[in-house]
Coordinates of C-alpha atoms in Angstrom, one line a residue:
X22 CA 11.9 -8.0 17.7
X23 CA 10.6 -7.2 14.5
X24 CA 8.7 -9.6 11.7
X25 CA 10.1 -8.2 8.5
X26 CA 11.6 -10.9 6.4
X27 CA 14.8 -10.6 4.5
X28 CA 14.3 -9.0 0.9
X29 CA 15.9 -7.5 -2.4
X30 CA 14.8 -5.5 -4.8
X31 CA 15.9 -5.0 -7.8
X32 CA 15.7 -0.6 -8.4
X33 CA 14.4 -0.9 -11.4
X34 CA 11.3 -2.8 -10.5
X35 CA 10.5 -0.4 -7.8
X36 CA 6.9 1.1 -8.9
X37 CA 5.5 4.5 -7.7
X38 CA 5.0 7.9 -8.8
X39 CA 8.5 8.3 -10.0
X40 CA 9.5 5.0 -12.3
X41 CA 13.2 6.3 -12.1
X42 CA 13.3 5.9 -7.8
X43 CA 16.2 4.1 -6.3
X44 CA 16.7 2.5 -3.0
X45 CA 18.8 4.5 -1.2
X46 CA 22.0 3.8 -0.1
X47 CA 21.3 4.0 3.5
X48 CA 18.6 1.2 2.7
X49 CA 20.5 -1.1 0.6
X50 CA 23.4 -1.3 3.7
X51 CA 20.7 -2.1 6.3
X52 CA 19.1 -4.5 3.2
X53 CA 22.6 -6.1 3.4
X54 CA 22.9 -6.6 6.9
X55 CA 19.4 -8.2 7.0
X56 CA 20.8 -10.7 4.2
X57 CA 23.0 -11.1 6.8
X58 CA 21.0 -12.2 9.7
X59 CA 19.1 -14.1 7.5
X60 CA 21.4 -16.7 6.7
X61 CA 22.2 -17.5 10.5
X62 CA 19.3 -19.3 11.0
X63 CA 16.2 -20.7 9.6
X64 CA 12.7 -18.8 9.6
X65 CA 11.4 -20.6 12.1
X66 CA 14.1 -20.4 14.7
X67 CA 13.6 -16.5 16.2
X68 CA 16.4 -16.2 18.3
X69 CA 18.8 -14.9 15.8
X70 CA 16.3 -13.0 14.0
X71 CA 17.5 -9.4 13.2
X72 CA 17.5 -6.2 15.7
X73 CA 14.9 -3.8 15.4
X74 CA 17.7 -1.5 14.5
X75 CA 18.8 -3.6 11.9
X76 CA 15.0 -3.4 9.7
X77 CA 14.5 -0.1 7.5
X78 CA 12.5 2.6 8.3
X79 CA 9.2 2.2 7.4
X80 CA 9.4 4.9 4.0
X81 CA 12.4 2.3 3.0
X82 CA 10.3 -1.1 3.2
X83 CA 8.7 -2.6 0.1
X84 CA 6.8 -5.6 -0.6
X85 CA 8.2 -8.3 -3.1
X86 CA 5.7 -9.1 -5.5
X87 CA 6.0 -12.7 -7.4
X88 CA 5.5 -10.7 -10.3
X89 CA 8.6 -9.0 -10.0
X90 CA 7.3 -5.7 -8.8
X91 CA 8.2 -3.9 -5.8
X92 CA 5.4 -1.4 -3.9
X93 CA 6.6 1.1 -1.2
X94 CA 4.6 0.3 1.8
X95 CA 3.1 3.2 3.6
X96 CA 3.4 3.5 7.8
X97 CA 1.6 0.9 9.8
X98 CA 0.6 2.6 12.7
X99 CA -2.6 2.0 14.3
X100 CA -3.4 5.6 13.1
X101 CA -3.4 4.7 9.5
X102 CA -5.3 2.1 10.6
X103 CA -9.7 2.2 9.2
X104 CA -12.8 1.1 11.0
X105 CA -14.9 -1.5 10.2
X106 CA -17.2 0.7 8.4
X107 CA -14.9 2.3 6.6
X108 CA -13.5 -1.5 4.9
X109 CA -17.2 -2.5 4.6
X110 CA -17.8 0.3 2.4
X111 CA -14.4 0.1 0.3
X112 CA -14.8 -3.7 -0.4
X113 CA -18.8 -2.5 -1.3
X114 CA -17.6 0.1 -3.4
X115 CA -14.7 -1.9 -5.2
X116 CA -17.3 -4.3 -6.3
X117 CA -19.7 -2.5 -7.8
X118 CA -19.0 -1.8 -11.0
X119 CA -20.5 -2.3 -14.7
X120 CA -22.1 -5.7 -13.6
X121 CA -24.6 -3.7 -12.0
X122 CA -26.2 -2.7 -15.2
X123 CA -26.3 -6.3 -16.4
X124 CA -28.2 -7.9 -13.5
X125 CA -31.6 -6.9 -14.3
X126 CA -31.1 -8.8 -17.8
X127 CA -29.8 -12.2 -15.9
X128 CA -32.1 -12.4 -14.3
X129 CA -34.4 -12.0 -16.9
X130 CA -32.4 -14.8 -18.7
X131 CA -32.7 -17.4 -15.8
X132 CA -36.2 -16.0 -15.1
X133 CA -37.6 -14.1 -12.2
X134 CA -38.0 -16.7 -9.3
X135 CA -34.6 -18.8 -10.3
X136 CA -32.9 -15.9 -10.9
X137 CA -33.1 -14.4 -7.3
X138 CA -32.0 -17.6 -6.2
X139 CA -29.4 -18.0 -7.8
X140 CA -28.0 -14.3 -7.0
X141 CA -28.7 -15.5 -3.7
X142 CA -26.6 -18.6 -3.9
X143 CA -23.8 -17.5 -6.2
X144 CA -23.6 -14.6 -3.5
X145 CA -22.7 -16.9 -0.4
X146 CA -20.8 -19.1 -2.6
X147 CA -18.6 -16.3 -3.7
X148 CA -18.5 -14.8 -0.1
X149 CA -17.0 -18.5 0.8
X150 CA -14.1 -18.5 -1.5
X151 CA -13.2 -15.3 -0.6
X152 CA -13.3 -16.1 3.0
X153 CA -10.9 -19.1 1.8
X154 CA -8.5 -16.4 -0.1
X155 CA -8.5 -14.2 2.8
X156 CA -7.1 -17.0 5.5
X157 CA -4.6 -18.8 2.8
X158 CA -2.0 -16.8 4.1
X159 CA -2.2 -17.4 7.5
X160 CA -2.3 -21.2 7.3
X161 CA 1.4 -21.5 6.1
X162 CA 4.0 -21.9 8.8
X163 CA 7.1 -21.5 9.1
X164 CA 7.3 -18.5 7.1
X165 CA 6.0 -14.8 7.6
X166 CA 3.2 -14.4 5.7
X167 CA 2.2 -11.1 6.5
X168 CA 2.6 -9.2 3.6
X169 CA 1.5 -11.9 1.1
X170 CA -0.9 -11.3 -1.5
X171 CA -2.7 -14.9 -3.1
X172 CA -0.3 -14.8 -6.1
X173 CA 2.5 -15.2 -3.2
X174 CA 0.3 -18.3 -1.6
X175 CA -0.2 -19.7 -5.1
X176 CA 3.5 -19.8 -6.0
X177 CA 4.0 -21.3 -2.8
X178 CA 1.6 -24.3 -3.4
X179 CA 2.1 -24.3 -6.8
X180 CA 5.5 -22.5 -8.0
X181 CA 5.7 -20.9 -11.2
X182 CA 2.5 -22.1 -12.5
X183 CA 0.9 -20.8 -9.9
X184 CA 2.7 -17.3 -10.1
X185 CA 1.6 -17.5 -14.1
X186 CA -1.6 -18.7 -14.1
X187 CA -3.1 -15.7 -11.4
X188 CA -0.9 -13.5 -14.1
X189 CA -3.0 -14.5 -17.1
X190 CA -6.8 -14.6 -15.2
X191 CA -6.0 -11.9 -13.6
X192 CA -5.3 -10.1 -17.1
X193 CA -8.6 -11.6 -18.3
X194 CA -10.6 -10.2 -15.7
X195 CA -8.6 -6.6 -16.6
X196 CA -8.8 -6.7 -20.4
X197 CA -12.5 -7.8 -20.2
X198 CA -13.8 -5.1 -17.4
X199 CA -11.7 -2.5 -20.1
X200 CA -14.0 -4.2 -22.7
X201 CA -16.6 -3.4 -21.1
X202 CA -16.1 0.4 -20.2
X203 CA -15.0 0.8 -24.2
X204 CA -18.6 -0.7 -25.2
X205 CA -20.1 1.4 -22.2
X206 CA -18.4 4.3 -23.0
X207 CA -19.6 4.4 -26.6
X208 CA -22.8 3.8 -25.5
X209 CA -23.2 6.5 -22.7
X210 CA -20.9 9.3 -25.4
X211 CA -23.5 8.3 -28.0
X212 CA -26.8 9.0 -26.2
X213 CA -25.3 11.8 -24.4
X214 CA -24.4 13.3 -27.5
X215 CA -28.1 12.7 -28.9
X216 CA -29.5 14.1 -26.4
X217 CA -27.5 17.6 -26.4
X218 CA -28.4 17.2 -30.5
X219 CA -32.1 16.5 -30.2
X220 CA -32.6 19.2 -27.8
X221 CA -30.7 22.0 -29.5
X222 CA -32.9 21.2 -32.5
X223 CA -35.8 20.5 -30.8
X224 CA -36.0 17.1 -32.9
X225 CA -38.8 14.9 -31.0
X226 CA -37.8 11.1 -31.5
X227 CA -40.2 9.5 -29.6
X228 CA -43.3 8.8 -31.9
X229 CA -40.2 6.6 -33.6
X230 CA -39.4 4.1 -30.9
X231 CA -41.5 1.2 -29.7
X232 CA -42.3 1.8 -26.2
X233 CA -45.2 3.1 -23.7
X234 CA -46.4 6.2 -24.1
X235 CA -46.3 9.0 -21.0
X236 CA -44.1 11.0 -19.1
X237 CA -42.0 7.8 -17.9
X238 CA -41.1 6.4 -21.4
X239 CA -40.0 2.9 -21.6
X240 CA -38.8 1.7 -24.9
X241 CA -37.9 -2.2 -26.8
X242 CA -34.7 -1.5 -29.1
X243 CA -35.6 -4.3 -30.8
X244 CA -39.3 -4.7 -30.9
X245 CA -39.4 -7.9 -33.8
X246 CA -37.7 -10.0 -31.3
X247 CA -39.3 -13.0 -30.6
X248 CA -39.6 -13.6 -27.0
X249 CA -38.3 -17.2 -26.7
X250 CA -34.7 -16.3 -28.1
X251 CA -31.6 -15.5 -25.9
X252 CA -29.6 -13.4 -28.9
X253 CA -32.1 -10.8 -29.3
X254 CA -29.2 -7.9 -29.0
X255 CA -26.4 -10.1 -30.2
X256 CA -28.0 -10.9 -34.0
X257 CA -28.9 -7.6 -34.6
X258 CA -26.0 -5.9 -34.0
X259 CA -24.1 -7.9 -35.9
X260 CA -26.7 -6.9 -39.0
X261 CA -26.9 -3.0 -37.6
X262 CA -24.7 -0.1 -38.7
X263 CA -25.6 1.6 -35.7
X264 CA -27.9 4.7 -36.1
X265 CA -27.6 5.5 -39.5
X266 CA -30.8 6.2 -41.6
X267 CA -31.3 6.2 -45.5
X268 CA -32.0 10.2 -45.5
X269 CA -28.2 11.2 -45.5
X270 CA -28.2 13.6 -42.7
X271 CA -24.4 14.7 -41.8
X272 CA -25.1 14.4 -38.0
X273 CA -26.7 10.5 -38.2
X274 CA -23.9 9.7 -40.4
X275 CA -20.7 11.1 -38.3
X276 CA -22.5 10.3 -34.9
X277 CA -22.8 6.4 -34.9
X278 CA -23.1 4.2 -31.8
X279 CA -20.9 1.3 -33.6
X280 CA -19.4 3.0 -36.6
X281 CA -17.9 6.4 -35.2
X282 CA -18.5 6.9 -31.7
X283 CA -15.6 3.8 -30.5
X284 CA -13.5 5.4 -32.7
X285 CA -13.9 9.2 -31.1
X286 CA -13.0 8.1 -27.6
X287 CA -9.2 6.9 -29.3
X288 CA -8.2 9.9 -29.3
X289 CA -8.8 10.7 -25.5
X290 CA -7.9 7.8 -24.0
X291 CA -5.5 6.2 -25.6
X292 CA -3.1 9.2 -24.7
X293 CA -4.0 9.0 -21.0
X294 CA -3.4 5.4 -21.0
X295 CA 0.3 6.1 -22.1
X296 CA 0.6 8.1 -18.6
X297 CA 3.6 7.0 -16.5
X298 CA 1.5 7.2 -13.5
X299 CA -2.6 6.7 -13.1
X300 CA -2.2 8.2 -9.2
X301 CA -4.1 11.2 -11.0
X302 CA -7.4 9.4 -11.6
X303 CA -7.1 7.5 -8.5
X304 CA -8.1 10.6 -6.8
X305 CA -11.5 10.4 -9.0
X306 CA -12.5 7.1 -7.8
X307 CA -15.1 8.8 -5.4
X308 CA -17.0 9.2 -9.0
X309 CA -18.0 4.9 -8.5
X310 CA -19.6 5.7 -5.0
X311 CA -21.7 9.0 -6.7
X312 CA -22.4 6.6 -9.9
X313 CA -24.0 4.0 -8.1
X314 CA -25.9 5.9 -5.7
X315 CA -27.6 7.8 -8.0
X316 CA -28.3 4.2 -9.9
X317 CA -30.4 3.6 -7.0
X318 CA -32.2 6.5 -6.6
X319 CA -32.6 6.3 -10.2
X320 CA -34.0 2.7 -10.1
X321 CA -36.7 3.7 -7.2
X322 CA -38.1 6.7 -9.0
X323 CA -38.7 4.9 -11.8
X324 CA -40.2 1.8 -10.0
X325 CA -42.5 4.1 -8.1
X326 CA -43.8 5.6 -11.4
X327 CA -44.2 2.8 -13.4
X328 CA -45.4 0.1 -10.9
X329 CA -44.9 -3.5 -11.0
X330 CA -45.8 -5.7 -13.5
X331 CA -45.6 -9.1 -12.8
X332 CA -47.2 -12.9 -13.7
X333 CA -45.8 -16.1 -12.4
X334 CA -45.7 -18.5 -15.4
X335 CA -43.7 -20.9 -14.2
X336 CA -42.3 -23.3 -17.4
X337 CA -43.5 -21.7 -20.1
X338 CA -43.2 -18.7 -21.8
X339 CA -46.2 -16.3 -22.5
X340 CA -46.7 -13.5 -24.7
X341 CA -45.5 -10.4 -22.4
X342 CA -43.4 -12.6 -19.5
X343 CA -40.9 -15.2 -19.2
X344 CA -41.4 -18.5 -17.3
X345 CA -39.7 -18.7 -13.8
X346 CA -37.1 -21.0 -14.1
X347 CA -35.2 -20.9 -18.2
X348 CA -32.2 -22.7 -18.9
X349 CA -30.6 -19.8 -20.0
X350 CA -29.6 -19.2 -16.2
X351 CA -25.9 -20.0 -16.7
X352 CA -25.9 -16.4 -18.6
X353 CA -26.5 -15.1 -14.6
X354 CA -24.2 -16.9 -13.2
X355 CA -21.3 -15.6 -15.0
X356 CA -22.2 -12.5 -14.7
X357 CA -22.7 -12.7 -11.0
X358 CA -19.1 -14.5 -10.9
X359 CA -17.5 -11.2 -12.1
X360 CA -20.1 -9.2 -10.0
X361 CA -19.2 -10.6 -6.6
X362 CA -15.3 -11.0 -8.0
X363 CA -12.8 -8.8 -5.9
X364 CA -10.9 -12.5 -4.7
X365 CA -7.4 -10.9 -6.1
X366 CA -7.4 -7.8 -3.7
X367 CA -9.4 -9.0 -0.5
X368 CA -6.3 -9.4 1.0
X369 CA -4.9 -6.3 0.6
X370 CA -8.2 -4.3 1.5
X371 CA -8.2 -6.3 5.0
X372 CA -4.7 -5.3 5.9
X373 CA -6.0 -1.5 6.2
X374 CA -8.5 -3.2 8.6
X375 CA -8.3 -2.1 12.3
X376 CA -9.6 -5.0 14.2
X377 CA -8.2 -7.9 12.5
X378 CA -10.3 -10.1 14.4
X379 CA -13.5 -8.7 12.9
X380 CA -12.6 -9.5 9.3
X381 CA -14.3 -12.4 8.8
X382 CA -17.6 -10.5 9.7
X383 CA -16.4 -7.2 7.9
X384 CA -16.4 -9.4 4.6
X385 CA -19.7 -10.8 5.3
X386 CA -21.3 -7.7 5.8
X387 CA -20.0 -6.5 2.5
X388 CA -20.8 -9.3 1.0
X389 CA -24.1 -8.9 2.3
X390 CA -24.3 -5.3 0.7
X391 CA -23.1 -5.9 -2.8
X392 CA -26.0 -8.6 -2.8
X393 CA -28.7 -6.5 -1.1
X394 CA -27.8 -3.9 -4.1
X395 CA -27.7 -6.0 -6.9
X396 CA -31.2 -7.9 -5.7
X397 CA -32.5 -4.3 -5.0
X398 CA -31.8 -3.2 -8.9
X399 CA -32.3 -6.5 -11.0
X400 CA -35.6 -7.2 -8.8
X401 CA -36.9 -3.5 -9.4
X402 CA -36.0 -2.8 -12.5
X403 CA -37.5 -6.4 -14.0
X404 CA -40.7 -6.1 -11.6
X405 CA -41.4 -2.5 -13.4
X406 CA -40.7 -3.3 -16.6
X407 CA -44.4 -2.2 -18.7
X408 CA -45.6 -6.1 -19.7
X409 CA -48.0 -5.7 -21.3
X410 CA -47.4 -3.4 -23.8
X411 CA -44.0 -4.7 -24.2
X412 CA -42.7 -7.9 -23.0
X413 CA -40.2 -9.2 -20.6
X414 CA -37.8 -9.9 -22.9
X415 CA -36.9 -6.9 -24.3
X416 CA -34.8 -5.9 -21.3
X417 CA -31.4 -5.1 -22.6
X418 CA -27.9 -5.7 -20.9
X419 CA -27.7 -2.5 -20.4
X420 CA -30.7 -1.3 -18.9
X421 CA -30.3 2.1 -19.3
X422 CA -30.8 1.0 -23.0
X423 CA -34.2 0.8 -22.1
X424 CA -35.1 4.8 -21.6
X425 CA -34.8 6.5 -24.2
X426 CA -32.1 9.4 -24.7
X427 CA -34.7 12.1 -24.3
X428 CA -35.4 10.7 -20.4
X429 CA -33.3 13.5 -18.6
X430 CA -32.4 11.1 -15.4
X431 CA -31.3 8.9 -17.4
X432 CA -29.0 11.5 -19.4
X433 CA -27.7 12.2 -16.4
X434 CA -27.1 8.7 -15.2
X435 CA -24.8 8.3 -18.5
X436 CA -23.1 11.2 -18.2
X437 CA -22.1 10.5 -14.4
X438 CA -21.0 6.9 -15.7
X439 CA -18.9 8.1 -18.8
X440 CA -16.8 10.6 -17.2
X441 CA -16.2 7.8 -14.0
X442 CA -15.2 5.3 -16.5
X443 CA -13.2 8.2 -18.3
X444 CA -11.0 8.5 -15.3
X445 CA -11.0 4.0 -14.1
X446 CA -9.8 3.4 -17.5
X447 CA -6.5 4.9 -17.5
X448 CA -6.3 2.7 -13.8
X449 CA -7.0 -0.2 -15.5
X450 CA -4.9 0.5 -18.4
X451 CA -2.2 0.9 -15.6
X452 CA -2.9 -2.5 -14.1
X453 CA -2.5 -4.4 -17.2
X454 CA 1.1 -2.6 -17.8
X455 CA 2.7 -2.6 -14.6
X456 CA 2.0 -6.6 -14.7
X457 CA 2.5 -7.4 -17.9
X458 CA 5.8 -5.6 -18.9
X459 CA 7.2 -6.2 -15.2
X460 CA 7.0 -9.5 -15.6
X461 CA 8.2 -9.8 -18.9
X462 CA 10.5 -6.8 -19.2
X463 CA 11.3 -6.4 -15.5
X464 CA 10.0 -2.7 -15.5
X465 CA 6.5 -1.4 -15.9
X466 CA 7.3 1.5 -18.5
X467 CA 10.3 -0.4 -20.6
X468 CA 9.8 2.3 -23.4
X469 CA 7.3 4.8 -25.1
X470 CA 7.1 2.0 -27.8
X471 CA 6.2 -1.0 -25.9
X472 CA 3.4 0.9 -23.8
X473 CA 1.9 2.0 -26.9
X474 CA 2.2 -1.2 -28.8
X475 CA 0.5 -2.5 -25.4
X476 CA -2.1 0.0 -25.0
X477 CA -3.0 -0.2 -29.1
X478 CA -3.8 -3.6 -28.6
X479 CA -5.8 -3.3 -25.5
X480 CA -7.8 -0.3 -26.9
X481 CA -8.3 -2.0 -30.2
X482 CA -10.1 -4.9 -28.8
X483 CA -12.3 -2.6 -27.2
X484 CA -13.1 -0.8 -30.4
X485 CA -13.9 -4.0 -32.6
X486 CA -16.1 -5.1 -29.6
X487 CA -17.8 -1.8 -29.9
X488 CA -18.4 -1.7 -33.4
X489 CA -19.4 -5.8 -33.8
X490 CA -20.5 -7.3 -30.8
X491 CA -21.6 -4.5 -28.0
X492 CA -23.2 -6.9 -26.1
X493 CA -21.9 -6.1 -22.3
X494 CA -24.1 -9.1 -20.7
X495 CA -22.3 -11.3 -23.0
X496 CA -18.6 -9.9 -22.7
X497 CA -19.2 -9.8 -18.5
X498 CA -20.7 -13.2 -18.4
X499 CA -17.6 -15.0 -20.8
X500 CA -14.9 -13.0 -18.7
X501 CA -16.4 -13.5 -15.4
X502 CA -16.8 -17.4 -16.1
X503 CA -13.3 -17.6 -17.1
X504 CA -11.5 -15.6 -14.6
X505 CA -13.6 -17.2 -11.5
X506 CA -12.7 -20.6 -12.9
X507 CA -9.3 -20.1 -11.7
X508 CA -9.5 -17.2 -9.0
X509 CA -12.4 -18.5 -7.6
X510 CA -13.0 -22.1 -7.6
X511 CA -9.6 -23.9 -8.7
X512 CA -6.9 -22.0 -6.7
X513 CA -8.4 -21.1 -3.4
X514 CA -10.0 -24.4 -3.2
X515 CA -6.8 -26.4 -3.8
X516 CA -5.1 -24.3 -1.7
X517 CA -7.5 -24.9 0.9
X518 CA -7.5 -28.5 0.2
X519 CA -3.6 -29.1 0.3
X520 CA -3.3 -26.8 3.7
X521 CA -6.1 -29.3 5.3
X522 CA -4.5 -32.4 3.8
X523 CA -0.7 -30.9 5.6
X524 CA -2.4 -30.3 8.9
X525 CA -4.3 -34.2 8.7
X526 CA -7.8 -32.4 8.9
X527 CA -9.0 -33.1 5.7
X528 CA -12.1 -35.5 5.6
X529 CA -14.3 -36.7 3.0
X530 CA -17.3 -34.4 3.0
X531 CA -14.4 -31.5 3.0
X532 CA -12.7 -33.1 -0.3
X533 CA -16.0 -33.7 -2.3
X534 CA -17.5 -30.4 -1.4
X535 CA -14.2 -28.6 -2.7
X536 CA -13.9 -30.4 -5.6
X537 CA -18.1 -29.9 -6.3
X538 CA -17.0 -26.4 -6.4
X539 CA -14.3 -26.8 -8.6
X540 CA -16.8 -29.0 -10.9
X541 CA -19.0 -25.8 -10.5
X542 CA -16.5 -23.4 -12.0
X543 CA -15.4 -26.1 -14.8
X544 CA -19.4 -26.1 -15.7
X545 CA -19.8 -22.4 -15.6
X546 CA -17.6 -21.7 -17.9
X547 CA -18.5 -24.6 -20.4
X548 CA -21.9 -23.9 -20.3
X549 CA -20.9 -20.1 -21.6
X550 CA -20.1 -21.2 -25.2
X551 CA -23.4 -23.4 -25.4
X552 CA -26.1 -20.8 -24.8

C-alpha cells in the first residue's frame, strides 16, 4: 500500500523549467480519486487507504509547499538514491560560502584563543539544532510526514505564523547572502580589473601601500587605524570615494570600487535575474567546490611563506597583537550563525540520503568538515599575518583585501570567486521570487513588471551597500544574527519543546536548556547593534 497522502495543486503554482506546465488530465482523475479515498477514513486508520493503482506515477507527483508552491518530485528508487559520502560532501559544500572569507577577521575581533573557542562551540551548537530540524518531522503522528520540509512542521505547530515567519527569515538570510555577493562582486571586478590595468601598463603600485616588503606582500588598507577600534573599515568607507586620486586620470576616475564598479555589474546581472528559470547556473554550482579548494591551497602557501607570528597577550591589547579574549566576540558569532546556517534545507539534502539510518552521523561528519575548514583558514591566515611590521588588527573582512591586486594567486582566487558568484546570483535571485510572488501572487513569474520591480529592489540594495557600507563582516554578522534567531534557536527549539511536552517526556533540565538557547539567539542578535 502506498504512503502518498491526498493533494491538490493548483496548475498555476506548479514550478519547473516550464512556468506554463499543467497537470495532466490523466493526473488530475487519479488526483480525484485519491480525494476520494481520502475522505473514507482518517490518516491514521490504513485500512481504507488508497490502492497502489490509485497514486500517480511518479513523473505526476508533486510536493505541496505551505508556501503555495508545487515541485515535481523526481523517481525514488534506491538507484537515485547517494552514499554517505556523496551527502557529506553536498551539505559541506552548501555551506561554505562567503562566510569563509570573514572568519579570519572574527576571530580577530573576539581574539585568537576565545575565538577558536567559540567557532568551536557555535559549531556543535549549530550542529544540535540542525539535528533538532532534521527529526521535527518524524515526531508528528498521525500524519505522513515524509515529504515535509520545516516550513510544513512550523505551520503545523504554529499555523500561519509559523508558515510566515520561516517566509520572512528565510528572505533575510537570501537578500543578505545577495548583499554580500554584490559587495563581493565589486570588490573581486574591481581588483581584477586593476590588475589586468597595472600590468598592461606596467604601473608598479606597491611602493604606495603600507605593507611588508618581499615577494609575499602583505598590505594594511588602512594603516592610521588605531588598533583598539572595531570600525576600522566601516568609518572610512563611509569618508572614502573609493580609489579615486587628485591627478584626474580617466581610468581611476571611471574604475572605482564604490562609485562605478556596483554600478557596472547592473547591467549583467540584473538581466539574468529576470530569467524564467535559474536551472542554467545550477549546472555551474561545481564552481563553489573549485572556489574553496583553491582558498585552501591558497591559505597554506601563503602560511608556509610567511610563517607564524604570534604573542599571547591575554587582556590587553599591545602595539602589533590583540589580547586573547575582546568583547567584540559577538561580531564572531554572527557570522558563524550564517556560516554553519543550512537549517532550511537539511531536510531536503537528507532525503537523497541512502542509508537513512546513518543521517544523524552523515550530519555530524559535515558538520565536523565545515568546522575543520573554517578553523583551518581563520587560524592560518590570523597566525601568519606579518605582526610586527603591521599589526593584528589590520585584517580586513575580506581577507583577500589584505594582498594586494598585483599578488597573482590572489588574482586568481578573485577571478574564480566572481564568475561563481556571477552564476549563484541569478539562483538566489530565483529563490527570493519563486517565494515571494508565490505566496503573494500565487505564481512565481506573475509578470515581466513585477520581477523587475522585484529584482530592482533586490539589486539596488546591493548597490547602495556597495557604494556606502562594503563592509561584508558586518552585513554577514547582522543577517546571520537575525535569521538564526528564528531558524535556529526559536523554531526548532519550540518545536522540540512542544513534541516533548505531547509525548510527557519533557523535564526540567530539557526546558531550561531549550529556552538558554533561545536566550542565546535573543542575545546574539541584540548584542549586533551595540558593537
Amino acid at each position: 500500500v502506498s504512503s502518498y497522502v491526498p493533494f491538490h495543486v493548483e496548475p498555476r503554482n506548479i514550478v519547473d523549467d516550464d512556468p506554463q506546465e499543467r497537470v495532466s488530465a490523466e493526473a488530475a482523475i487519479l488526483n480525484s480519486r485519491v480525494h476520494y479515498y481520502g475522505r473514507l477514513t482518517g490518516s491514521s486508520d490504513r485500512l481504507l487507504s488508497p490502492p497502489d493503482h490509485v497514486i500517480p506515477r511518479p513523473e505526476e507527483i508533486y510536493i505541496y509547499s505551505p508556501l503555495g508552491t508545487a515541485f515535481k518530485v523526481a523517481g525514488s528508487d534506491h538507484a537515485s538514491k547517494n552514499p554517505s559520502i556523496v551527502t557529506i560532501f553536498a551539505i559541506w559544500n552548501t555551506m561554505m560560502g562567503t562566510s569563509i572569507l570573514s572568519i579570519p577577521w572574527g576571530i580577530k575581533q573576539a581574539g585568537f584563543t576565545l575565538g577558536v573557542v567559540i567557532l568551536i562551540f557555535t559549531g556543535l551548537l549549530m550542529l544540535y539544532c540542525c539535528y533538532i530540524v532534521l527529526k521535527s518531522p518524524k515526531a508528528i503522528s498521525c500524519v505522513d510526514t515524509s515529504n515535509w520540509e520545516f516550513p510544513d512542521v512550523c505551520r503545523h505547530y504554529f499555523g500561519k505564523f509559523g508558515q510566515w515567519s520561516s517566509l520572512v527569515f528565510s528572505m533575510v538570510s537570501l537578500i543578505g547572502a545577495m548583499v554580500v555577493y554584490w559587495v563581493l562582486m565589486s570588490n573581486f571586478l574591481y581588483n581584477t580589473g586593476q590588475f589586468i590595468y597595472n600590468y598592461a601598463h606596467n604601473v608598479n603600485v606597491s611602493d604606495s601601500e603600507f605593507g611588508t616588503n618581499g615577494s609575499d606582500k602583505v598590505i594594511c588598507p588602512y594603516p592610521n587605524t588605531d588598533p583598539g577600534r572595531n570600525d576600522t573599515m566601516n568609518v572610512l568607507y563611509l569618508g572614502s570615494s573609493g580609489n579615486d586620486t587628485s591627478d584626474g586620470n580617466s581610468f581611476e576616475h571611471y574604475w572605482s570600487k564604490t562609485n562605478t564598479v556596483p554600478l557596472y555589474l547592473i547591467t549583467l546581472l540584473l538581466p539574468l535575474l529576470c530569467f524564467r528559470s535559474a536551472s542554467f547556473f545550477a549546472r555551474f554550482t561545481f564552481l563553489g567546490t573549485i572556489s574553496v579548494v583553491y582558498l585552501i591551497v591558497l591559505v597554506t602557501f601563503k602560511a608556509v611563506r610567511l610563517g607564524f607570528h604570534l604573542e599571547f597577550h591575554w587582556f590587553d591589547s599591545t602595539q602589533f597583537y590583540v589580547p586573547e579574549f575582546r568583547l567584540l566576540f559577538p561580531q564572531l558569532t554572527g557570522v558563524l550563525t550564517l556560516a554553519f546556517f543550512i537549517h532550511n534545507c537539511i531536510i531536503t539534502l537528507m532525503k537523497s540520503n541512502r542509508h537513512q539510518e546513518n543521517n544523524v552521523r552523515d550530519l555530524s561528519v559535515a558538520y565536523l568538515l565545515v568546522g575543520m575548514t573554517y578553523l583551518y583558514v581563520g587560524v592560518l591566515i590570523f597566525a601568519s599575518f606579518p605582526s610586527p611590521p603591521l599589526f593584528k588588527d589590520c585584517i580586513e573582512p575580506n581577507f583577500l583585501d589584505n594582498f594586494p591586486t598585483s599578488d597573482v594567486m590572489v588574482f586568481v582566487a578573485r577571478t574564480f570567486l566572481l564568475f561563481q558568484m556571477i552564476t549563484v546570483y541569478p539562483l538566489l535571485g530565483y529563490l527570493v521570487r519563486v517565494q515571494i510572488m508565490g505566496q503573494i501572487f500565487g505564481n512565481n513569474y506573475p509578470s515581466f513588471f513585477h520581477v523587475l520591480t522585484l529584482n530592482i529592489l533586490i539589486v539596488g540594495a546591493g548597490v547602495l551597500m556597495a557604494k556606502f557600507y562594503p563592509n561584508i563582516g558586518s552585513i554577514i554578522r547582522f543577517s546571520g544574527a537575525t535569521c538564526g534567531l528564528a531558524l535556529v534557536f526559536v523554531f526548532p527549539t519550540l518545536v522540540h519543546m512542544i513534541s516533548l511536552r505531547r509525548q510527557g517526556r519533557l523535564s526540567l533540565p530539557s526546558a531550561l536548556f531549550h529556552s538558554f538557547l533561545i536566550l542565546l539567539g535573543v542575545a546574539n542578535l541584540i548584542a549586533q547593534f551595540f558593537l
